[in-house]
C-alpha positions as protocol buffer text, in pm:
chain_id: "A"
residue {
  index: 1
  type: MET
  ca { x: 9343 y: 11727 z: 8868 }
}
residue {
  index: 2
  type: ILE
  ca { x: 9176 y: 11818 z: 9218 }
}
residue {
  index: 3
  type: GLN
  ca { x: 8798 y: 11798 z: 9139 }
}
residue {
  index: 4
  type: LYS
  ca { x: 8604 y: 12009 z: 9388 }
}
residue {
  index: 5
  type: ASN
  ca { x: 8258 y: 11853 z: 9319 }
}
residue {
  index: 6
  type: SER
  ca { x: 8399 y: 11519 z: 9345 }
}
residue {
  index: 7
  type: PRO
  ca { x: 8255 y: 11286 z: 9612 }
}
residue {
  index: 8
  type: SER
  ca { x: 8601 y: 11186 z: 9712 }
}
residue {
  index: 9
  type: PRO
  ca { x: 8749 y: 11408 z: 9972 }
}
residue {
  index: 10
  type: ILE
  ca { x: 8975 y: 11654 z: 9856 }
}
residue {
  index: 11
  type: TYR
  ca { x: 9280 y: 11579 z: 10081 }
}
residue {
  index: 12
  type: HIS
  ca { x: 9238 y: 11194 z: 9945 }
}
residue {
  index: 13
  type: GLN
  ca { x: 9266 y: 11350 z: 9582 }
}
residue {
  index: 14
  type: LEU
  ca { x: 9559 y: 11563 z: 9670 }
}
residue {
  index: 15
  type: GLU
  ca { x: 9717 y: 11240 z: 9820 }
}
residue {
  index: 16
  type: GLU
  ca { x: 9634 y: 11049 z: 9485 }
}
residue {
  index: 17
  type: GLU
  ca { x: 9790 y: 11333 z: 9284 }
}
residue {
  index: 18
  type: ILE
  ca { x: 10106 y: 11347 z: 9516 }
}
residue {
  index: 19
  type: LYS
  ca { x: 10139 y: 10953 z: 9503 }
}
residue {
  index: 20
  type: GLY
  ca { x: 10121 y: 10943 z: 9090 }
}
residue {
  index: 21
  type: ALA
  ca { x: 10405 y: 11203 z: 9065 }
}
residue {
  index: 22
  type: ILE
  ca { x: 10595 y: 10978 z: 9295 }
}
residue {
  index: 23
  type: GLN
  ca { x: 10515 y: 10643 z: 9100 }
}
residue {
  index: 24
  type: SER
  ca { x: 10591 y: 10830 z: 8758 }
}
residue {
  index: 25
  type: LEU
  ca { x: 10951 y: 10963 z: 8911 }
}
residue {
  index: 26
  type: GLU
  ca { x: 10817 y: 11326 z: 8839 }
}
residue {
  index: 27
  type: LEU
  ca { x: 10903 y: 11334 z: 9214 }
}
residue {
  index: 28
  type: ILE
  ca { x: 11225 y: 11092 z: 9300 }
}
residue {
  index: 29
  type: PRO
  ca { x: 11329 y: 10964 z: 9634 }
}
residue {
  index: 30
  type: GLY
  ca { x: 11509 y: 11229 z: 9824 }
}
residue {
  index: 31
  type: GLU
  ca { x: 11338 y: 11512 z: 9655 }
}
residue {
  index: 32
  type: MET
  ca { x: 11166 y: 11763 z: 9849 }
}
residue {
  index: 33
  type: ILE
  ca { x: 10789 y: 11835 z: 9765 }
}
residue {
  index: 34
  type: PRO
  ca { x: 10657 y: 12177 z: 9711 }
}
residue {
  index: 35
  type: SER
  ca { x: 10551 y: 12343 z: 10013 }
}
residue {
  index: 36
  type: GLU
  ca { x: 10190 y: 12368 z: 10171 }
}
residue {
  index: 37
  type: LYS
  ca { x: 10144 y: 12712 z: 10050 }
}
residue {
  index: 38
  type: GLU
  ca { x: 10257 y: 12600 z: 9680 }
}
residue {
  index: 39
  type: TYR
  ca { x: 10003 y: 12333 z: 9670 }
}
residue {
  index: 40
  type: THR
  ca { x: 9715 y: 12573 z: 9825 }
}
residue {
  index: 41
  type: GLU
  ca { x: 9814 y: 12847 z: 9551 }
}
residue {
  index: 42
  type: LYS
  ca { x: 9804 y: 12564 z: 9257 }
}
residue {
  index: 43
  type: TYR
  ca { x: 9500 y: 12403 z: 9367 }
}
residue {
  index: 44
  type: GLY
  ca { x: 9309 y: 12659 z: 9524 }
}
residue {
  index: 45
  type: ILE
  ca { x: 9234 y: 12458 z: 9852 }
}
residue {
  index: 46
  type: SER
  ca { x: 9298 y: 12504 z: 10234 }
}
residue {
  index: 47
  type: ARG
  ca { x: 9617 y: 12484 z: 10391 }
}
residue {
  index: 48
  type: MET
  ca { x: 9488 y: 12250 z: 10646 }
}
residue {
  index: 49
  type: THR
  ca { x: 9366 y: 12027 z: 10385 }
}
residue {
  index: 50
  type: VAL
  ca { x: 9711 y: 12013 z: 10224 }
}
residue {
  index: 51
  type: ARG
  ca { x: 9830 y: 11921 z: 10593 }
}
residue {
  index: 52
  type: GLN
  ca { x: 9618 y: 11657 z: 10644 }
}
residue {
  index: 53
  type: ALA
  ca { x: 9693 y: 11476 z: 10312 }
}
residue {
  index: 54
  type: ILE
  ca { x: 10058 y: 11523 z: 10367 }
}
residue {
  index: 55
  type: SER
  ca { x: 10081 y: 11413 z: 10695 }
}
residue {
  index: 56
  type: ASN
  ca { x: 9846 y: 11082 z: 10551 }
}
residue {
  index: 57
  type: LEU
  ca { x: 10145 y: 11015 z: 10311 }
}
residue {
  index: 58
  type: VAL
  ca { x: 10426 y: 11075 z: 10547 }
}
residue {
  index: 59
  type: ASN
  ca { x: 10203 y: 10828 z: 10787 }
}
residue {
  index: 60
  type: GLY
  ca { x: 10194 y: 10601 z: 10496 }
}
residue {
  index: 61
  type: GLY
  ca { x: 10584 y: 10600 z: 10423 }
}
residue {
  index: 62
  type: TYR
  ca { x: 10541 y: 10789 z: 10078 }
}
residue {
  index: 63
  type: LEU
  ca { x: 10698 y: 11106 z: 10233 }
}
residue {
  index: 64
  type: TYR
  ca { x: 10906 y: 11204 z: 10558 }
}
residue {
  index: 65
  type: ARG
  ca { x: 10963 y: 11500 z: 10727 }
}
residue {
  index: 66
  type: GLU
  ca { x: 11333 y: 11705 z: 10850 }
}
residue {
  index: 67
  type: ARG
  ca { x: 11264 y: 11945 z: 11107 }
}
residue {
  index: 68
  type: GLY
  ca { x: 11387 y: 12300 z: 10966 }
}
residue {
  index: 69
  type: LYS
  ca { x: 11419 y: 12199 z: 10601 }
}
residue {
  index: 70
  type: GLY
  ca { x: 11096 y: 12035 z: 10461 }
}
residue {
  index: 71
  type: THR
  ca { x: 10863 y: 11724 z: 10356 }
}
residue {
  index: 72
  type: PHE
  ca { x: 11111 y: 11480 z: 10105 }
}
residue {
  index: 73
  type: VAL
  ca { x: 11012 y: 11160 z: 9875 }
}
residue {
  index: 74
  type: ALA
  ca { x: 11092 y: 10845 z: 10082 }
}
residue {
  index: 75
  type: GLN
  ca { x: 11261 y: 10570 z: 9930 }
}
residue {
  index: 76
  type: GLN
  ca { x: 10951 y: 10349 z: 9818 }
}
residue {
  index: 77
  type: LYS
  ca { x: 10948 y: 9992 z: 10028 }
}
residue {
  index: 78
  type: LEU
  ca { x: 10944 y: 9642 z: 9817 }
}
residue {
  index: 79
  type: GLU
  ca { x: 10619 y: 9495 z: 9839 }
}
residue {
  index: 80
  type: PRO
  ca { x: 10631 y: 9136 z: 9747 }
}
residue {
  index: 81
  type: PRO
  ca { x: 10305 y: 8942 z: 9805 }
}
residue {
  index: 82
  type: LEU
  ca { x: 10292 y: 8664 z: 10081 }
}
residue {
  index: 83
  type: GLN
  ca { x: 10134 y: 8416 z: 9827 }
}
residue {
  index: 84
  type: GLY
  ca { x: 10401 y: 8161 z: 9686 }
}
residue {
  index: 85
  type: LEU
  ca { x: 10745 y: 8050 z: 9789 }
}
residue {
  index: 86
  type: THR
  ca { x: 11028 y: 8222 z: 9595 }
}
residue {
  index: 87
  type: SER
  ca { x: 11357 y: 8321 z: 9674 }
}
residue {
  index: 88
  type: PHE
  ca { x: 11510 y: 8639 z: 9765 }
}
residue {
  index: 89
  type: SER
  ca { x: 11720 y: 8652 z: 9442 }
}
residue {
  index: 90
  type: ASP
  ca { x: 11422 y: 8532 z: 9241 }
}
residue {
  index: 91
  type: ASP
  ca { x: 11180 y: 8817 z: 9420 }
}
residue {
  index: 92
  type: MET
  ca { x: 11461 y: 9097 z: 9352 }
}
residue {
  index: 93
  type: ILE
  ca { x: 11505 y: 9018 z: 9011 }
}
residue {
  index: 94
  type: SER
  ca { x: 11097 y: 9013 z: 8919 }
}
residue {
  index: 95
  type: ARG
  ca { x: 11116 y: 9350 z: 9077 }
}
residue {
  index: 96
  type: GLY
  ca { x: 11416 y: 9477 z: 8820 }
}
residue {
  index: 97
  type: PHE
  ca { x: 11681 y: 9500 z: 9100 }
}
residue {
  index: 98
  type: GLU
  ca { x: 11994 y: 9283 z: 9078 }
}
residue {
  index: 99
  type: PRO
  ca { x: 12035 y: 9090 z: 9389 }
}
residue {
  index: 100
  type: SER
  ca { x: 12400 y: 9001 z: 9548 }
}
residue {
  index: 101
  type: THR
  ca { x: 12509 y: 8883 z: 9876 }
}
residue {
  index: 102
  type: ARG
  ca { x: 12790 y: 8944 z: 10108 }
}
residue {
  index: 103
  type: VAL
  ca { x: 12874 y: 8635 z: 10324 }
}
residue {
  index: 104
  type: ILE
  ca { x: 12976 y: 8728 z: 10687 }
}
residue {
  index: 105
  type: SER
  ca { x: 13069 y: 8316 z: 10798 }
}
residue {
  index: 106
  type: PHE
  ca { x: 13006 y: 7951 z: 10666 }
}
residue {
  index: 107
  type: THR
  ca { x: 13039 y: 7746 z: 10989 }
}
residue {
  index: 108
  type: GLU
  ca { x: 12920 y: 7386 z: 11122 }
}
residue {
  index: 109
  type: VAL
  ca { x: 12759 y: 7429 z: 11423 }
}
residue {
  index: 110
  type: ASN
  ca { x: 12561 y: 7174 z: 11675 }
}
residue {
  index: 111
  type: ALA
  ca { x: 12163 y: 7210 z: 11623 }
}
residue {
  index: 112
  type: ASP
  ca { x: 12033 y: 7328 z: 11964 }
}
residue {
  index: 113
  type: HIS
  ca { x: 11726 y: 7175 z: 12082 }
}
residue {
  index: 114
  type: GLU
  ca { x: 11459 y: 7441 z: 11889 }
}
residue {
  index: 115
  type: LEU
  ca { x: 11658 y: 7391 z: 11554 }
}
residue {
  index: 116
  type: ALA
  ca { x: 11684 y: 7003 z: 11598 }
}
residue {
  index: 117
  type: ALA
  ca { x: 11297 y: 7005 z: 11637 }
}
residue {
  index: 118
  type: LYS
  ca { x: 11245 y: 7232 z: 11334 }
}
residue {
  index: 119
  type: LEU
  ca { x: 11496 y: 7034 z: 11119 }
}
residue {
  index: 120
  type: GLU
  ca { x: 11384 y: 6689 z: 11255 }
}
residue {
  index: 121
  type: VAL
  ca { x: 11704 y: 6565 z: 11358 }
}
residue {
  index: 122
  type: LYS
  ca { x: 11876 y: 6494 z: 11684 }
}
residue {
  index: 123
  type: GLU
  ca { x: 12010 y: 6763 z: 11910 }
}
residue {
  index: 124
  type: GLY
  ca { x: 12354 y: 6816 z: 11883 }
}
residue {
  index: 125
  type: THR
  ca { x: 12367 y: 6701 z: 11514 }
}
residue {
  index: 126
  type: SER
  ca { x: 12583 y: 6877 z: 11302 }
}
residue {
  index: 127
  type: ILE
  ca { x: 12442 y: 7140 z: 11064 }
}
residue {
  index: 128
  type: PHE
  ca { x: 12582 y: 7415 z: 10849 }
}
residue {
  index: 129
  type: GLU
  ca { x: 12498 y: 7804 z: 10967 }
}
residue {
  index: 130
  type: LEU
  ca { x: 12516 y: 8037 z: 10709 }
}
residue {
  index: 131
  type: GLU
  ca { x: 12535 y: 8425 z: 10780 }
}
residue {
  index: 132
  type: ARG
  ca { x: 12483 y: 8660 z: 10511 }
}
residue {
  index: 133
  type: VAL
  ca { x: 12358 y: 9002 z: 10404 }
}
residue {
  index: 134
  type: ARG
  ca { x: 12137 y: 9028 z: 10097 }
}
residue {
  index: 135
  type: LEU
  ca { x: 12142 y: 9331 z: 9893 }
}
residue {
  index: 136
  type: ALA
  ca { x: 11902 y: 9498 z: 9618 }
}
residue {
  index: 137
  type: ASP
  ca { x: 12114 y: 9723 z: 9373 }
}
residue {
  index: 138
  type: GLN
  ca { x: 12410 y: 9707 z: 9605 }
}
residue {
  index: 139
  type: LEU
  ca { x: 12161 y: 9838 z: 9918 }
}
residue {
  index: 140
  type: PRO
  ca { x: 12155 y: 9621 z: 10210 }
}
residue {
  index: 141
  type: MET
  ca { x: 11772 y: 9464 z: 10225 }
}
residue {
  index: 142
  type: ALA
  ca { x: 11830 y: 9182 z: 10468 }
}
residue {
  index: 143
  type: TYR
  ca { x: 12050 y: 9061 z: 10725 }
}
residue {
  index: 144
  type: GLU
  ca { x: 11999 y: 8632 z: 10764 }
}
residue {
  index: 145
  type: ARG
  ca { x: 12100 y: 8322 z: 10901 }
}
residue {
  index: 146
  type: LEU
  ca { x: 12016 y: 8005 z: 10698 }
}
residue {
  index: 147
  type: TYR
  ca { x: 12030 y: 7685 z: 10896 }
}
residue {
  index: 148
  type: ILE
  ca { x: 12040 y: 7389 z: 10674 }
}
residue {
  index: 149
  type: SER
  ca { x: 12100 y: 6992 z: 10722 }
}
residue {
  index: 150
  type: LYS
  ca { x: 12424 y: 6863 z: 10612 }
}
residue {
  index: 151
  type: ASP
  ca { x: 12322 y: 6557 z: 10448 }
}
residue {
  index: 152
  type: LEU
  ca { x: 12104 y: 6749 z: 10232 }
}
residue {
  index: 153
  type: ALA
  ca { x: 12354 y: 6993 z: 10080 }
}
residue {
  index: 154
  type: LEU
  ca { x: 12721 y: 6784 z: 10146 }
}
residue {
  index: 155
  type: ASP
  ca { x: 12907 y: 7023 z: 9872 }
}
residue {
  index: 156
  type: LEU
  ca { x: 12770 y: 7365 z: 10010 }
}
residue {
  index: 157
  type: SER
  ca { x: 13041 y: 7605 z: 10065 }
}
residue {
  index: 158
  type: GLU
  ca { x: 13100 y: 7977 z: 10141 }
}
residue {
  index: 159
  type: GLU
  ca { x: 13155 y: 8031 z: 9738 }
}
residue {
  index: 160
  type: ILE
  ca { x: 12806 y: 7883 z: 9672 }
}
residue {
  index: 161
  type: ALA
  ca { x: 12661 y: 8047 z: 9969 }
}
residue {
  index: 162
  type: VAL
  ca { x: 12696 y: 8397 z: 9752 }
}
residue {
  index: 163
  type: THR
  ca { x: 12409 y: 8256 z: 9510 }
}
residue {
  index: 164
  type: SER
  ca { x: 12065 y: 8134 z: 9552 }
}
residue {
  index: 165
  type: ILE
  ca { x: 12061 y: 7858 z: 9780 }
}
residue {
  index: 166
  type: HIS
  ca { x: 11719 y: 7729 z: 9663 }
}
residue {
  index: 167
  type: ALA
  ca { x: 11842 y: 7720 z: 9312 }
}
residue {
  index: 168
  type: TYR
  ca { x: 12166 y: 7534 z: 9419 }
}
residue {
  index: 169
  type: VAL
  ca { x: 11987 y: 7255 z: 9619 }
}
residue {
  index: 170
  type: GLU
  ca { x: 11728 y: 7201 z: 9333 }
}
residue {
  index: 171
  type: LYS
  ca { x: 11969 y: 7217 z: 9052 }
}
residue {
  index: 172
  type: THR
  ca { x: 12291 y: 7019 z: 9205 }
}
residue {
  index: 173
  type: PHE
  ca { x: 12100 y: 6731 z: 9394 }
}
residue {
  index: 174
  type: GLY
  ca { x: 11765 y: 6730 z: 9214 }
}
residue {
  index: 175
  type: LEU
  ca { x: 11581 y: 6812 z: 9531 }
}
residue {
  index: 176
  type: LYS
  ca { x: 11214 y: 6999 z: 9494 }
}
residue {
  index: 177
  type: ILE
  ca { x: 11141 y: 7263 z: 9742 }
}
residue {
  index: 178
  type: GLN
  ca { x: 10766 y: 7221 z: 9795 }
}
residue {
  index: 179
  type: HIS
  ca { x: 10659 y: 7431 z: 10098 }
}
residue {
  index: 180
  type: GLY
  ca { x: 10752 y: 7699 z: 10338 }
}
residue {
  index: 181
  type: ARG
  ca { x: 10607 y: 7868 z: 10649 }
}
residue {
  index: 182
  type: GLN
  ca { x: 10730 y: 8180 z: 10787 }
}
residue {
  index: 183
  type: VAL
  ca { x: 10635 y: 8411 z: 11097 }
}
residue {
  index: 184
  type: ILE
  ca { x: 10655 y: 8801 z: 11054 }
}
residue {
  index: 185
  type: GLU
  ca { x: 10732 y: 9005 z: 11377 }
}
residue {
  index: 186
  type: ALA
  ca { x: 10796 y: 9370 z: 11414 }
}
residue {
  index: 187
  type: SER
  ca { x: 11127 y: 9461 z: 11635 }
}
residue {
  index: 188
  type: ILE
  ca { x: 11400 y: 9708 z: 11678 }
}
residue {
  index: 189
  type: ALA
  ca { x: 11762 y: 9672 z: 11543 }
}
residue {
  index: 190
  type: GLN
  ca { x: 11995 y: 9568 z: 11776 }
}
residue {
  index: 191
  type: LYS
  ca { x: 12344 y: 9679 z: 11763 }
}
residue {
  index: 192
  type: LYS
  ca { x: 12476 y: 9395 z: 11512 }
}
residue {
  index: 193
  type: GLU
  ca { x: 12162 y: 9406 z: 11293 }
}
residue {
  index: 194
  type: ALA
  ca { x: 12191 y: 9758 z: 11267 }
}
residue {
  index: 195
  type: GLU
  ca { x: 12573 y: 9744 z: 11168 }
}
residue {
  index: 196
  type: MET
  ca { x: 12474 y: 9458 z: 10898 }
}
residue {
  index: 197
  type: LEU
  ca { x: 12164 y: 9670 z: 10769 }
}
residue {
  index: 198
  type: GLU
  ca { x: 12331 y: 10008 z: 10755 }
}
residue {
  index: 199
  type: VAL
  ca { x: 12087 y: 10147 z: 10982 }
}
residue {
  index: 200
  type: ILE
  ca { x: 12083 y: 10310 z: 11326 }
}
residue {
  index: 201
  type: GLU
  ca { x: 12047 y: 10080 z: 11619 }
}
residue {
  index: 202
  type: GLY
  ca { x: 11685 y: 10112 z: 11750 }
}
residue {
  index: 203
  type: SER
  ca { x: 11527 y: 10149 z: 11376 }
}
residue {
  index: 204
  type: PRO
  ca { x: 11249 y: 9940 z: 11306 }
}
residue {
  index: 205
  type: ILE
  ca { x: 11293 y: 9611 z: 11143 }
}
residue {
  index: 206
  type: LEU
  ca { x: 11074 y: 9311 z: 11033 }
}
residue {
  index: 207
  type: LEU
  ca { x: 11192 y: 8937 z: 11177 }
}
residue {
  index: 208
  type: ILE
  ca { x: 11071 y: 8661 z: 10968 }
}
residue {
  index: 209
  type: GLU
  ca { x: 11150 y: 8318 z: 11045 }
}
residue {
  index: 210
  type: ARG
  ca { x: 11074 y: 8071 z: 10738 }
}
residue {
  index: 211
  type: ARG
  ca { x: 11098 y: 7704 z: 10735 }
}
residue {
  index: 212
  type: ILE
  ca { x: 11147 y: 7564 z: 10391 }
}
residue {
  index: 213
  type: THR
  ca { x: 11027 y: 7182 z: 10328 }
}
residue {
  index: 214
  type: LEU
  ca { x: 11095 y: 6945 z: 10042 }
}
residue {
  index: 215
  type: ASP
  ca { x: 10844 y: 6727 z: 9858 }
}
residue {
  index: 216
  type: THR
  ca { x: 10928 y: 6436 z: 10079 }
}
residue {
  index: 217
  type: ASN
  ca { x: 10840 y: 6628 z: 10395 }
}
residue {
  index: 218
  type: ARG
  ca { x: 11145 y: 6647 z: 10480 }
}
residue {
  index: 219
  type: PRO
  ca { x: 11275 y: 7005 z: 10628 }
}
residue {
  index: 220
  type: LEU
  ca { x: 11534 y: 7149 z: 10441 }
}
residue {
  index: 221
  type: GLY
  ca { x: 11659 y: 7431 z: 10621 }
}
residue {
  index: 222
  type: VAL
  ca { x: 11550 y: 7715 z: 10852 }
}
residue {
  index: 223
  type: VAL
  ca { x: 11622 y: 8099 z: 10770 }
}
residue {
  index: 224
  type: ARG
  ca { x: 11577 y: 8365 z: 11036 }
}
residue {
  index: 225
  type: SER
  ca { x: 11603 y: 8706 z: 10872 }
}
residue {
  index: 226
  type: VAL
  ca { x: 11611 y: 9066 z: 10957 }
}
residue {
  index: 227
  type: TYR
  ca { x: 11485 y: 9314 z: 10702 }
}
residue {
  index: 228
  type: ARG
  ca { x: 11501 y: 9684 z: 10694 }
}
residue {
  index: 229
  type: ALA
  ca { x: 11131 y: 9805 z: 10754 }
}
residue {
  index: 230
  type: ASP
  ca { x: 11206 y: 10137 z: 10561 }
}
residue {
  index: 231
  type: ARG
  ca { x: 11273 y: 9948 z: 10259 }
}
residue {
  index: 232
  type: TYR
  ca { x: 11051 y: 9645 z: 10273 }
}
residue {
  index: 233
  type: LYS
  ca { x: 10679 y: 9551 z: 10355 }
}
residue {
  index: 234
  type: PHE
  ca { x: 10454 y: 9284 z: 10247 }
}
residue {
  index: 235
  type: ARG
  ca { x: 10142 y: 9249 z: 10075 }
}
residue {
  index: 236
  type: ILE
  ca { x: 9864 y: 8981 z: 10109 }
}
residue {
  index: 237
  type: ASP
  ca { x: 9576 y: 8955 z: 9934 }
}
residue {
  index: 238
  type: LEU
  ca { x: 9239 y: 8834 z: 10081 }
}
residue {
  index: 239
  type: GLU
  ca { x: 8951 y: 8685 z: 9931 }
}
residue {
  index: 240
  type: ARG
  ca { x: 8622 y: 8611 z: 10173 }
}
residue {
  index: 241
  type: LEU
  ca { x: 8598 y: 8202 z: 10205 }
}
residue {
  index: 242
  type: SER
  ca { x: 8219 y: 8200 z: 10145 }
}
residue {
  index: 243
  type: SER
  ca { x: 8217 y: 7837 z: 10101 }
}
residue {
  index: 244
  type: VAL
  ca { x: 8379 y: 7805 z: 10436 }
}
residue {
  index: 245
  type: ILE
  ca { x: 8127 y: 8013 z: 10604 }
}
residue {
  index: 246
  type: LYS
  ca { x: 7838 y: 7830 z: 10415 }
}
residue {
  index: 247
  type: LYS
  ca { x: 7942 y: 7494 z: 10515 }
}
residue {
  index: 248
  type: GLN
  ca { x: 7971 y: 7602 z: 10882 }
}
residue {
  index: 249
  type: ASN
  ca { x: 7652 y: 7782 z: 10870 }
}
residue {
  index: 250
  type: PRO
  ca { x: 7411 y: 7582 z: 10597 }
}
residue {
  index: 251
  type: THR
  ca { x: 7128 y: 7822 z: 10678 }
}
residue {
  index: 252
  type: LEU
  ca { x: 7312 y: 8125 z: 10537 }
}
residue {
  index: 253
  type: LYS
  ca { x: 7233 y: 8213 z: 10166 }
}
């Protein structure tokens, strides 16, 4: 409930009230929320306060507006932490979704200069290229292209490609995936990306490139993924590195 004597601004309290209704599924994705007038009358607050709260929730991705219709609950984004190296399948399962994969193509290609450097093979070396769409509860979440060294996954096939490649190489070949480094960029969907993700061309997307390394320091593969920005976001928890700061500035207490 709204506490008018609270030091917390009323608009912020209303934001939290609406967020709580969304998280408890009192308001579900696609459902229209009450009007500004209804919130005004229910809580005895100004329409300007209600408008500010709703605008903040729209900007935060919790709600969306349709001109001439109203304001609706948005499909909530998945929010995986950036710490730790997990596969897409493991990530989806941990969040209660059923992962699945649609293979677009599985071919052998010659590594160009950039891929050869990242996989630490000679330029022109034959490598596997796997193109696929990753889904959560049958909804397209990501479109990816995986490049993997052939000598590390000789039996890789299109049938295997619908499963987790991480699990495949570890269980089948006894390899241990140790490290991953990824770069994330914001972009807009080009024609093919939009088609694969079932979004409108020009929609916001996240471009992610991950380089996967084994415990022997040998690169296993490079994954170039495009995620739907309306369904996916990343979270990172940061801690102040006080020990590093003190080391650099020993006079600080």
